[in-house]
Tab-separated table of C-alpha atoms in Angstrom:
chain	number	residue	atom	x	y	z
F	1	MET	CA	-2.979	-26.536	10.707
F	2	ARG	CA	-4.941	-25.578	7.709
F	3	LYS	CA	-4.674	-22.225	5.613
F	4	LYS	CA	-7.436	-20.455	7.380
F	5	GLU	CA	-6.596	-21.518	10.842
F	6	LEU	CA	-2.898	-20.443	10.086
F	7	THR	CA	-4.266	-17.161	8.883
F	8	LEU	CA	-6.265	-16.353	11.781
F	9	ALA	CA	-3.264	-17.319	14.235
F	10	VAL	CA	-1.197	-15.085	12.183
F	11	ILE	CA	-3.984	-12.123	12.491
F	12	GLU	CA	-3.756	-12.360	16.016
F	13	ARG	CA	-0.527	-12.603	16.596
F	14	LEU	CA	0.443	-9.551	14.621
F	15	LYS	CA	-2.338	-7.630	16.135
F	16	GLN	CA	-0.628	-8.196	19.572
F	17	GLU	CA	2.645	-7.346	18.169
F	18	TYR	CA	1.636	-4.071	16.327
F	19	PRO	CA	-1.722	-2.965	17.490
F	20	ASP	CA	-1.481	0.298	16.201
F	21	ALA	CA	-0.425	-0.327	12.623
F	22	GLY	CA	-1.336	1.597	10.029
F	23	CYS	CA	-0.372	3.657	6.431
F	24	SER	CA	2.984	5.186	6.778
F	25	LEU	CA	2.167	7.914	3.949
F	26	GLU	CA	1.223	10.644	5.458
F	27	TYR	CA	-2.406	12.330	4.286
F	28	ASN	CA	-5.363	13.902	5.441
F	29	GLU	CA	-7.214	13.893	2.348
F	30	ALA	CA	-7.809	11.104	-0.308
F	31	TRP	CA	-6.472	12.707	-3.323
F	32	LYS	CA	-3.112	13.240	-1.173
F	33	LEU	CA	-2.897	9.483	-0.692
F	34	LEU	CA	-3.347	8.880	-4.332
F	35	VAL	CA	-0.573	11.314	-5.243
F	36	SER	CA	1.687	9.721	-2.486
F	37	VAL	CA	1.154	5.966	-3.229
F	38	ARG	CA	2.184	6.954	-6.990
F	39	LEU	CA	5.265	8.639	-5.876
F	40	ALA	CA	5.955	5.593	-3.207
F	41	ALA	CA	6.879	3.459	-6.273
F	42	GLN	CA	10.406	2.146	-5.960
F	43	CYS	CA	11.027	4.917	-3.125
F	44	THR	CA	10.926	4.993	0.533
F	45	ASP	CA	7.693	6.467	2.300
F	46	ALA	CA	9.755	8.642	4.212
F	47	ARG	CA	11.008	10.435	1.303
F	48	VAL	CA	7.804	10.893	-0.200
F	49	ASN	CA	6.294	12.395	2.893
F	50	VAL	CA	8.909	15.091	2.412
F	51	VAL	CA	8.525	15.688	-1.003
F	52	VAL	CA	4.951	15.923	-0.899
F	53	GLU	CA	5.044	18.783	1.588
F	54	LYS	CA	6.761	21.143	-1.207
F	55	LEU	CA	4.209	19.867	-3.762
F	56	TYR	CA	1.248	20.785	-1.802
F	57	GLU	CA	2.967	24.187	-0.777
F	58	LYS	CA	2.880	24.999	-4.538
F	59	PHE	CA	-0.362	22.966	-5.815
F	60	PRO	CA	-2.745	22.765	-2.446
F	61	ASP	CA	-5.583	21.179	-3.771
F	62	VAL	CA	-7.091	18.907	-6.940
F	63	ASP	CA	-7.691	21.930	-9.225
F	64	ALA	CA	-4.363	23.400	-8.683
F	65	LEU	CA	-2.759	20.028	-9.319
F	66	ALA	CA	-4.941	19.452	-12.397
F	67	GLN	CA	-3.826	22.569	-14.087
F	68	ALA	CA	-0.389	22.326	-13.298
F	69	PRO	CA	2.362	22.150	-15.895
F	70	VAL	CA	3.619	18.923	-15.857
F	71	GLU	CA	7.254	19.947	-16.161
F	72	GLU	CA	6.503	22.007	-12.642
F	73	ILE	CA	5.050	18.925	-11.095
F	74	GLU	CA	7.928	16.533	-12.095
F	75	ALA	CA	10.927	19.159	-10.844
F	76	ILE	CA	9.361	18.743	-7.325
F	77	VAL	CA	8.904	15.333	-7.287
F	78	HIS	CA	12.206	13.942	-9.175
F	79	PRO	CA	13.951	13.012	-5.944
F	80	CYS	CA	11.560	10.260	-5.682
F	81	GLY	CA	12.648	8.670	-8.914
F	82	LEU	CA	11.110	8.197	-12.178
F	83	GLY	CA	10.023	11.917	-11.985
F	84	ASN	CA	8.559	12.347	-15.459
F	85	SER	CA	6.350	9.240	-15.554
F	86	LYS	CA	5.169	9.967	-12.170
F	87	ALA	CA	4.063	13.519	-12.977
F	88	ARG	CA	2.346	12.719	-15.909
F	89	ASP	CA	0.203	10.078	-14.009
F	90	ILE	CA	-0.304	12.504	-11.150
F	91	SER	CA	-1.256	15.194	-13.791
F	92	ALA	CA	-3.549	12.917	-15.386
F	93	CYS	CA	-5.144	11.404	-12.317
F	94	MET	CA	-6.031	14.785	-10.938
F	95	LYS	CA	-7.479	16.118	-14.390
F	96	LYS	CA	-9.894	12.777	-14.256
F	97	ILE	CA	-10.877	13.237	-10.609
F	98	LYS	CA	-11.734	17.009	-11.578
F	99	GLU	CA	-13.730	16.607	-14.707
F	100	GLU	CA	-15.207	13.118	-13.798
F	101	TYR	CA	-15.708	13.260	-10.125
F	102	GLY	CA	-15.948	16.955	-9.045
F	103	GLY	CA	-12.612	16.827	-7.387
F	104	GLN	CA	-13.603	14.020	-5.118
F	105	VAL	CA	-11.956	10.561	-5.164
F	106	PRO	CA	-14.350	7.720	-5.816
F	107	ASP	CA	-14.901	4.953	-3.477
F	108	ASP	CA	-15.478	2.568	-6.059
F	109	PHE	CA	-12.828	0.022	-6.913
F	110	ASP	CA	-13.315	-0.070	-10.475
F	111	ALA	CA	-13.535	3.431	-10.724
F	112	LEU	CA	-10.150	3.807	-8.848
F	113	LEU	CA	-8.335	1.288	-11.506
F	114	ALA	CA	-9.533	3.541	-14.367
F	115	LEU	CA	-7.525	6.476	-12.685
F	116	PRO	CA	-4.323	6.941	-14.751
F	117	GLY	CA	-1.241	5.467	-12.657
F	118	VAL	CA	-3.361	3.747	-10.208
F	119	GLY	CA	-3.020	-0.359	-10.288
F	120	ARG	CA	-4.708	-2.641	-7.612
F	121	LYS	CA	-2.361	-2.079	-4.578
F	122	SER	CA	-3.342	1.777	-4.676
F	123	ALA	CA	-6.847	0.884	-5.319
F	124	ASN	CA	-6.968	-1.099	-2.404
F	125	LEU	CA	-5.040	1.084	-0.210
F	126	ILE	CA	-7.562	3.814	-1.108
F	127	MET	CA	-10.579	1.679	-0.437
F	128	GLY	CA	-9.249	0.170	2.956
F	129	ASP	CA	-7.422	3.673	4.273
F	130	VAL	CA	-9.871	6.383	3.238
F	131	PHE	CA	-13.046	4.587	2.629
F	132	GLY	CA	-12.753	1.784	5.505
F	133	LYS	CA	-14.077	-0.677	2.887
F	134	PRO	CA	-12.617	-4.209	2.669
F	135	ALA	CA	-9.051	-4.477	1.026
F	136	ILE	CA	-5.828	-6.212	0.708
F	137	VAL	CA	-2.712	-4.338	-0.332
F	138	THR	CA	-0.212	-7.321	-1.899
F	139	ASP	CA	2.868	-5.037	-1.894
F	140	THR	CA	6.460	-6.718	-1.570
F	141	HIS	CA	6.202	-7.328	2.144
F	142	CYS	CA	2.855	-8.730	1.851
F	143	ILE	CA	3.988	-11.236	-1.076
F	144	ARG	CA	7.098	-12.218	0.956
F	145	LEU	CA	5.526	-13.080	4.199
F	146	CYS	CA	2.376	-14.883	2.571
F	147	ASN	CA	4.577	-17.391	1.107
F	148	ARG	CA	7.326	-17.372	3.965
F	149	ILE	CA	4.754	-18.312	6.466
F	150	GLY	CA	2.522	-20.550	4.290
F	151	LEU	CA	-0.464	-18.556	3.581
F	152	VAL	CA	0.266	-18.923	-0.204
F	153	ASP	CA	2.363	-21.397	-1.820
F	154	GLY	CA	4.943	-19.905	-4.204
F	155	ILE	CA	2.766	-17.404	-5.865
F	156	LYS	CA	4.538	-14.165	-6.541
F	157	GLU	CA	2.341	-12.483	-8.621
F	158	PRO	CA	0.571	-9.621	-6.644
F	159	LYS	CA	-2.751	-10.021	-7.986
F	160	LYS	CA	-3.020	-14.025	-7.831
F	161	VAL	CA	-1.568	-13.441	-4.334
F	162	GLU	CA	-4.554	-10.910	-3.312
F	163	MET	CA	-7.266	-13.661	-4.782
F	164	ALA	CA	-5.575	-16.189	-2.655
F	165	LEU	CA	-5.733	-14.248	0.576
F	166	TRP	CA	-9.507	-13.111	0.387
F	167	LYS	CA	-10.565	-16.829	0.451
F	168	ILE	CA	-8.520	-17.105	3.798
F	169	VAL	CA	-8.716	-13.446	5.346
F	170	PRO	CA	-11.887	-12.081	7.241
F	171	PRO	CA	-12.563	-9.214	4.765
F	172	GLU	CA	-12.704	-6.766	7.992
F	173	GLU	CA	-8.988	-7.716	8.877
F	174	GLY	CA	-7.490	-7.745	5.423
F	175	ASN	CA	-6.588	-3.718	5.292
F	176	ASP	CA	-4.828	-3.855	8.871
F	177	LEU	CA	-2.975	-7.305	8.179
F	178	CYS	CA	-1.480	-6.031	5.226
F	179	HIS	CA	-0.164	-2.825	7.152
F	180	ARG	CA	1.176	-5.331	9.858
F	181	PHE	CA	3.045	-7.277	7.175
F	182	VAL	CA	4.524	-4.128	6.266
F	183	LEU	CA	5.969	-3.228	10.053
F	184	HIS	CA	7.038	-7.206	10.275
F	185	GLY	CA	8.653	-7.218	6.987
F	186	ARG	CA	10.628	-4.202	7.957
F	187	GLU	CA	11.625	-5.334	11.524
F	188	VAL	CA	11.734	-8.797	11.403
F	189	CYS	CA	10.928	-10.840	8.479
F	190	THR	CA	13.458	-8.903	6.187
F	191	ALA	CA	14.216	-9.222	2.698
F	192	ARG	CA	17.775	-7.748	2.310
F	193	THR	CA	19.258	-9.252	5.302
F	194	LYS	CA	18.531	-12.786	7.121
F	195	PRO	CA	15.218	-12.698	8.734
F	196	TYR	CA	15.245	-12.515	12.610
F	197	CYS	CA	13.210	-15.774	13.302
F	198	ASP	CA	14.645	-15.956	16.600
F	199	LYS	CA	12.470	-13.012	17.878
F	200	CYS	CA	9.530	-13.581	15.426
F	201	CYS	CA	6.184	-13.892	17.015
F	202	LEU	CA	5.174	-16.313	14.226
F	203	ALA	CA	8.148	-18.697	14.402
F	204	ASP	CA	6.385	-21.510	15.650
F	205	ILE	CA	3.894	-21.744	13.262
F	206	CYS	CA	5.747	-20.535	10.344
F	207	LYS	CA	6.448	-22.891	7.471
F	208	GLN	CA	9.766	-21.619	6.386
F	209	ARG	CA	11.700	-20.876	9.356
F	210	ILE	CA	15.080	-19.303	7.526
């Protein structure tokens, strides 16, 4: 099976397995997703969802967070780890959104990349989840599963995996596929335990049954 055919088969099977896949970070405004995805680095989404509630109680909008002392942001977000660098990035990001975009998160990929603390993974997540545009989020689950299944061959660098997937994944499917990779990676094709190949919906088409 060629990679494009394999990709389409994977997409359809994961759609059936996880029909309601979506972002596990909770947000109701674009800027909040930016904050959460920065805090989620080396931290669980569940913990981030708890911590941001306290952050937004004290700083309820872009202006408030942009004006907040970094030390006060850090005091709230430190349970997510790397508190100082995350607080600095969040502060600088909100300042730039306030000053350059009137408090609105830009819907342009390059503009998102230019925001402090925002990399390709975060920018793609915003483009896909907030603005409904084609996006491919290459997190650890996506990279691991794509290599195991055979969608990419021994590629571990996130940007290279993303570029390879753009060639074989229909643009309108990329964002949802990556959310389904996260669910499948947590529940079945796990990293820290032996994958549960016996209950995997992709077992018969997977390149590397472990």
